[in-house]
Coordinates of C-alpha atoms and ligand atoms in Angstrom, one line a residue:
X1 CA 13.0 -21.0 -20.2
X2 CA 15.2 -21.6 -17.1
X3 CA 14.6 -18.9 -14.4
X4 CA 17.6 -17.9 -12.3
X5 CA 17.8 -16.5 -8.7
X6 CA 20.8 -14.9 -7.1
X7 CA 22.0 -16.9 -4.1
X8 CA 25.0 -16.2 -1.9
X9 CA 27.2 -14.8 -4.7
X10 CA 26.0 -16.9 -7.6
X11 CA 23.3 -16.9 -10.2
X12 CA 21.6 -20.3 -9.8
X13 CA 18.7 -22.1 -11.4
X14 CA 15.6 -21.3 -9.4
X15 CA 14.9 -25.0 -8.6
X16 CA 18.4 -25.2 -7.1
X17 CA 18.1 -22.2 -4.8
X18 CA 17.3 -24.2 -1.6
X19 CA 18.2 -23.8 2.1
X20 CA 18.9 -26.5 4.6
X21 CA 16.0 -27.2 7.0
X22 CA 18.1 -26.2 10.1
X23 CA 18.7 -22.7 8.7
X24 CA 18.2 -20.1 11.5
X25 CA 16.0 -17.9 9.4
X26 CA 13.6 -20.8 8.6
X27 CA 13.5 -21.8 12.3
X28 CA 13.1 -18.3 13.8
X29 CA 12.0 -15.9 11.1
X30 CA 15.4 -14.1 11.3
X31 CA 15.4 -12.5 7.8
X32 CA 14.8 -9.1 6.4
X33 CA 13.5 -8.6 2.9
X34 CA 12.3 -6.2 0.3
X35 CA 9.6 -6.3 -2.4
X36 CA 10.5 -4.3 -5.5
X37 CA 8.6 -4.0 -8.8
X38 CA 9.9 -3.6 -12.3
X39 CA 7.6 -2.3 -14.9
X40 CA 7.7 -3.1 -18.6
X41 CA 7.4 0.0 -20.8
X42 CA 5.9 -1.2 -24.1
X43 CA 6.8 2.0 -26.1
X44 CA 10.4 2.0 -25.1
X45 CA 10.8 -1.8 -24.9
X46 CA 12.5 -1.3 -21.6
X47 CA 12.1 -2.8 -18.1
X48 CA 12.3 -0.3 -15.3
X49 CA 12.9 -1.3 -11.7
X50 CA 11.2 1.3 -9.5
X51 CA 13.1 3.0 -6.8
X52 CA 15.5 0.1 -6.4
X53 CA 18.2 2.1 -4.5
X54 CA 15.7 3.2 -1.9
X55 CA 14.6 -0.5 -1.4
X56 CA 18.3 -1.6 -1.0
X57 CA 19.0 1.3 1.4
X58 CA 16.1 0.0 3.4
X59 CA 17.2 -3.6 3.5
X60 CA 20.6 -2.5 4.7
X61 CA 18.9 -0.5 7.5
X62 CA 16.5 -3.4 8.4
X63 CA 19.6 -5.6 8.5
X64 CA 21.4 -3.2 10.9
X65 CA 18.5 -3.5 13.4
X66 CA 18.8 -7.3 13.1
X67 CA 22.6 -7.4 13.6
X68 CA 23.1 -8.3 10.0
X69 CA 26.1 -7.2 7.9
X70 CA 25.0 -6.5 4.4
X71 CA 27.3 -8.2 1.9
X72 CA 26.8 -5.5 -0.7
X73 CA 26.4 -1.8 -1.1
X74 CA 23.2 -0.3 -2.6
X75 CA 25.0 0.2 -5.9
X76 CA 26.2 -3.5 -6.0
X77 CA 22.7 -4.7 -5.2
X78 CA 21.3 -2.6 -8.1
X79 CA 23.9 -4.0 -10.5
X80 CA 23.2 -7.6 -9.4
X81 CA 19.4 -7.0 -9.8
X82 CA 19.9 -5.6 -13.3
X83 CA 22.0 -8.6 -14.3
X84 CA 19.4 -11.0 -12.8
X85 CA 16.4 -9.5 -14.6
X86 CA 18.3 -9.4 -17.9
X87 CA 19.4 -13.0 -17.4
X88 CA 15.7 -14.0 -16.9
X89 CA 14.9 -11.9 -20.0
X90 CA 11.7 -10.5 -18.5
X91 CA 9.6 -8.4 -20.8
X92 CA 6.6 -7.9 -18.5
X93 CA 5.9 -6.5 -15.1
X94 CA 8.1 -8.3 -12.6
X95 CA 8.5 -8.7 -8.8
X96 CA 11.9 -8.8 -7.1
X97 CA 12.3 -10.2 -3.6
X98 CA 15.7 -9.8 -2.0
X99 CA 16.1 -11.5 1.4
X100 CA 19.0 -11.1 3.8
X101 CA 18.9 -14.0 6.3
X102 CA 20.7 -15.6 9.2
X103 CA 22.3 -18.6 7.8
X104 CA 23.7 -20.6 10.7
X105 CA 22.3 -24.2 10.9
X106 CA 21.6 -24.3 14.6
X107 CA 18.8 -24.4 17.2
X108 CA 18.9 -21.4 19.5
X109 CA 17.6 -17.9 18.6
X110 CA 20.7 -15.7 19.1
X111 CA 21.8 -13.4 16.3
X112 CA 25.5 -13.5 17.3
X113 CA 28.0 -15.8 15.6
X114 CA 25.5 -16.3 12.8
X115 CA 26.6 -15.7 9.3
X116 CA 24.3 -13.7 6.9
X117 CA 23.1 -15.0 3.6
X118 CA 21.4 -13.3 0.6
X119 CA 18.9 -14.6 -1.9
X120 CA 17.3 -12.5 -4.6
X121 CA 14.2 -14.1 -6.3
X122 CA 12.2 -12.7 -9.2
X123 CA 8.9 -13.6 -10.8
X124 CA 6.4 -12.1 -13.2
X125 CA 3.7 -10.2 -11.3
X126 CA 0.4 -8.5 -12.0
X127 CA -2.1 -6.9 -9.7
X128 CA -1.8 -7.6 -5.9
X129 CA -5.6 -7.5 -5.2
X130 CA -7.6 -7.4 -8.4
X131 CA -10.6 -5.3 -7.3
X132 CA -10.8 -2.2 -9.6
X133 CA -14.1 -1.1 -7.9
X134 CA -12.3 -0.6 -4.5
X135 CA -11.8 -2.7 -1.4
X136 CA -14.1 -3.5 1.5
X137 CA -12.0 -3.7 4.6
X138 CA -12.4 -4.1 8.4
X139 CA -10.4 -2.8 11.3
X140 CA -8.5 -5.9 12.5
X141 CA -9.0 -7.2 16.0
X142 CA -5.2 -8.1 15.9
X143 CA -2.8 -5.3 16.9
X144 CA 0.3 -4.3 15.0
X145 CA 3.5 -5.5 16.7
X146 CA 5.2 -2.5 18.3
X147 CA 8.6 -0.9 17.9
X148 CA 9.7 -2.3 21.2
X149 CA 8.7 -5.9 20.3
X150 CA 9.3 -6.6 16.6
X151 CA 9.9 -3.2 15.0
X152 CA 7.6 -2.6 12.0
X153 CA 10.2 -0.1 10.7
X154 CA 12.4 -3.1 9.7
X155 CA 10.9 -5.5 7.2
X156 CA 11.6 -8.6 9.2
X157 CA 10.4 -12.0 7.9
X158 CA 9.2 -13.1 11.4
X159 CA 7.0 -10.1 11.9
X160 CA 4.9 -11.2 8.9
X161 CA 3.3 -13.8 11.1
X162 CA 1.4 -10.7 12.5
X163 CA 0.5 -9.7 8.9
X164 CA -0.6 -13.3 8.2
X165 CA -3.0 -13.4 11.1
X166 CA -4.5 -10.0 10.1
X167 CA -4.9 -11.0 6.5
X168 CA -6.4 -14.5 7.3
X169 CA -9.0 -13.1 9.7
X170 CA -10.0 -10.4 7.3
X171 CA -10.4 -13.1 4.6
X172 CA -12.4 -15.5 6.7
X173 CA -14.7 -12.6 7.8
X174 CA -15.4 -11.8 4.1
X175 CA -13.3 -8.6 3.8
X176 CA -10.6 -7.8 1.2
X177 CA -8.1 -6.7 3.7
X178 CA -7.8 -4.9 7.0
X179 CA -6.6 -1.7 8.8
X180 CA -4.5 -2.4 11.8
X181 CA -4.4 -0.4 15.1
X182 CA -1.4 -0.3 17.4
X183 CA -1.5 -1.2 21.1
X184 CA -2.6 2.4 21.9
X185 CA -5.5 2.0 19.5
X186 CA -4.1 4.4 16.9
X187 CA -4.3 3.6 13.1
X188 CA -1.1 2.2 11.7
X189 CA -1.5 0.8 8.2
X190 CA -3.0 -2.1 6.1
X191 CA -1.8 -5.7 6.4
X192 CA 1.1 -5.0 4.0
X193 CA 0.6 -1.5 2.8
X194 CA 0.5 2.1 4.1
X195 CA -2.8 4.0 4.4
X196 CA -3.8 7.4 3.3
X197 CA -7.1 9.3 4.0
X198 CA -8.4 12.3 2.1
X199 CA -9.9 14.9 4.3
X200 CA -11.0 18.4 3.1
X201 CA -8.7 18.3 0.1
X202 CA -5.6 17.2 2.0
X203 CA -3.9 13.8 2.4
X204 CA -3.6 12.5 6.0
X205 CA -1.3 9.6 6.8
X206 CA 0.2 7.9 9.9
X207 CA 3.6 9.4 11.1
X208 CA 6.7 7.2 10.9
X209 CA 6.8 7.1 14.7
X210 CA 3.5 5.2 14.9
X211 CA 4.5 1.6 14.2
X212 CA 4.5 1.5 10.4
X213 CA 6.8 0.4 7.7
X214 CA 8.2 3.6 6.3
X215 CA 7.0 2.9 2.8
X216 CA 8.7 3.9 -0.4
X217 CA 5.3 4.2 -2.1
X218 CA 4.1 6.3 0.8
X219 CA 7.0 8.7 0.0
X220 CA 6.2 8.5 -3.7
X221 CA 2.6 9.4 -3.1
X222 CA 3.6 12.4 -0.8
X223 CA 5.9 13.7 -3.5
X224 CA 3.6 13.3 -6.5
X225 CA 0.6 14.6 -4.6
X226 CA 2.6 17.7 -3.7
X227 CA 4.4 18.3 -7.0
X228 CA 1.8 17.3 -9.6
X229 CA -1.6 17.7 -7.8
X230 CA -0.6 20.6 -5.4
X231 CA -1.9 18.5 -2.4
X232 CA -0.4 18.8 1.1
X233 CA 0.1 15.6 3.2
X234 CA -0.4 15.9 6.9
X235 CA 1.5 13.2 8.9
X236 CA -0.2 12.8 12.3
X237 CA -1.7 10.2 14.6
X238 CA -5.1 8.9 13.3
X239 CA -7.9 7.6 15.5
X240 CA -10.2 4.8 14.4
X241 CA -13.4 6.7 13.9
X242 CA -11.7 9.2 11.5
X243 CA -11.6 6.3 9.1
X244 CA -15.4 6.2 8.8
X245 CA -15.9 9.9 8.1
X246 CA -13.0 10.6 5.7
X247 CA -13.8 11.7 2.1
X248 CA -11.6 9.0 0.6
X249 CA -9.2 6.3 1.7
X250 CA -6.6 4.3 -0.2
X251 CA -3.7 1.8 0.5
X252 CA -0.4 2.1 -1.2
X253 CA 2.7 -0.1 -1.4
X254 CA 5.0 -1.7 -3.9
X255 CA 2.8 -4.8 -4.3
X256 CA -0.5 -3.0 -3.7
X257 CA 0.4 0.1 -5.8
X258 CA -2.6 2.5 -5.2
X259 CA -5.6 0.6 -4.0
X260 CA -8.8 2.5 -3.3
X261 CA -10.7 1.6 -0.1
X262 CA -14.4 2.2 -0.5
X263 CA -15.9 0.7 2.6
X264 CA -14.6 0.3 6.2
X265 CA -16.4 -1.8 8.8
X266 CA -19.6 -1.7 6.8
X267 CA -19.5 2.0 6.3
X268 CA -19.2 3.6 2.9
X269 CA -16.2 5.9 2.5
X270 CA -17.6 9.0 0.8
X271 CA -20.1 7.7 -1.7
X272 CA -18.7 4.2 -1.5
X273 CA -17.0 4.6 -4.9
X274 CA -13.5 5.5 -5.9
X275 CA -13.0 9.2 -5.1
X276 CA -11.5 11.8 -7.5
X277 CA -8.2 12.3 -5.6
X278 CA -7.5 8.5 -5.5
X279 CA -8.5 8.1 -9.1
X280 CA -6.1 10.8 -10.3
X281 CA -3.2 9.6 -8.0
X282 CA -3.7 6.1 -9.4
X283 CA -3.3 7.3 -12.9
X284 CA -0.3 9.5 -12.3
X285 CA 1.3 6.6 -10.2
X286 CA 1.1 4.1 -13.1
X287 CA 2.6 6.7 -15.5
X288 CA 5.4 7.4 -13.0
X289 CA 6.4 3.8 -12.4
X290 CA 6.5 3.0 -16.1
X291 CA 9.0 5.9 -16.7
X292 CA 6.5 8.0 -18.5
X293 CA 6.9 11.2 -16.4
X294 CA 10.2 12.9 -17.1
X295 CA 10.5 14.5 -13.7
X296 CA 10.5 11.1 -12.0
X297 CA 12.4 9.1 -14.5
X298 CA 15.3 9.3 -12.0
X299 CA 13.3 6.7 -9.9
X300 CA 13.2 4.2 -12.8
X301 CA 16.3 2.0 -13.2
X302 CA 16.6 0.6 -16.8
X303 CA 17.5 -3.1 -17.1
X304 CA 18.4 -3.4 -20.7
X305 CA 21.2 -1.4 -22.3
Ligands
PLP1 C1 3.7 -3.8 6.5 C2 3.9 -3.0 5.2 N1 3.6 -1.7 5.2 C3 3.8 -0.9 4.1 C4 4.3 -1.5 2.9 C5 4.5 -0.6 1.7 O1 5.9 -0.4 1.6 P1 6.6 0.0 0.2 O2 5.8 1.1 -0.4 O3 7.9 0.4 0.6 O4 6.5 -1.2 -0.6 C6 4.6 -2.9 2.9 C7 5.1 -3.5 1.6 O5 6.2 -3.8 1.5 C8 4.4 -3.6 4.1 O6 4.7 -4.9 4.1

């Protein structure tokens, strides 16, 4: 079956969604993007895009930082996304990748006089890292780029060169992923996901001022931990050695979902197995994203009428 993407105002066949080689975003990484998941609910025979408006609000904010004028409102983005998913007739878990990009065909890095383009790609998608027993990770010897260099708060294409270096070194050193420190040596997040620790029955996570992407899953975790599990989240700076002595640790993100971390720098976290808080959160999270928890159905945008 032909798959379609949305490109600069039109639904086009995926194979025809191409950009010229002189495109500014290709030459300089001047794009901002989102990763959204849609989940297939077998019982309801419905595809639900999870927290789509929050993702589109964020792409508009990322674009603002990069002098981009979003061509659509959040509502318009959601309508286009629904139409695209339905056109592709997806009946399984799906990934949606909107990219706002600098479209000028020119050499020279300036963002001025540089028209903005928009592409939304979609594809079927399963687990991000398939390791149900938990991840063994390291603290990366690369540092996260800082707010005054390439702001992690904005999901900027070019800043994922930092992520790529982090991910590649972790892989070549035999780890599943990494935890990244900032220039001050404080814990930020994973390569492309936020990080939570469990300490004495409370969740601890990096504050939004400490060079992280302000994750939508991070917010989902804080809300469901509070409302359903009665767990408080403390947002505060985290030092490296706290990682080693926490009771539990897990990553979260749209792609990653909830990923338990069971070993950091060759030290077991807790017993070195998935802890009870992480396990329960994982279960609740999968129910929430599939639209199975009435309180949070508001986060699930149905695709089929
Ligand atoms: C660097 C980084 N941090 C965190 C996240 C998690 O963000 P979200 O939960 O909004 O997908 C992502 C994934 O998009 C990411 O790339």
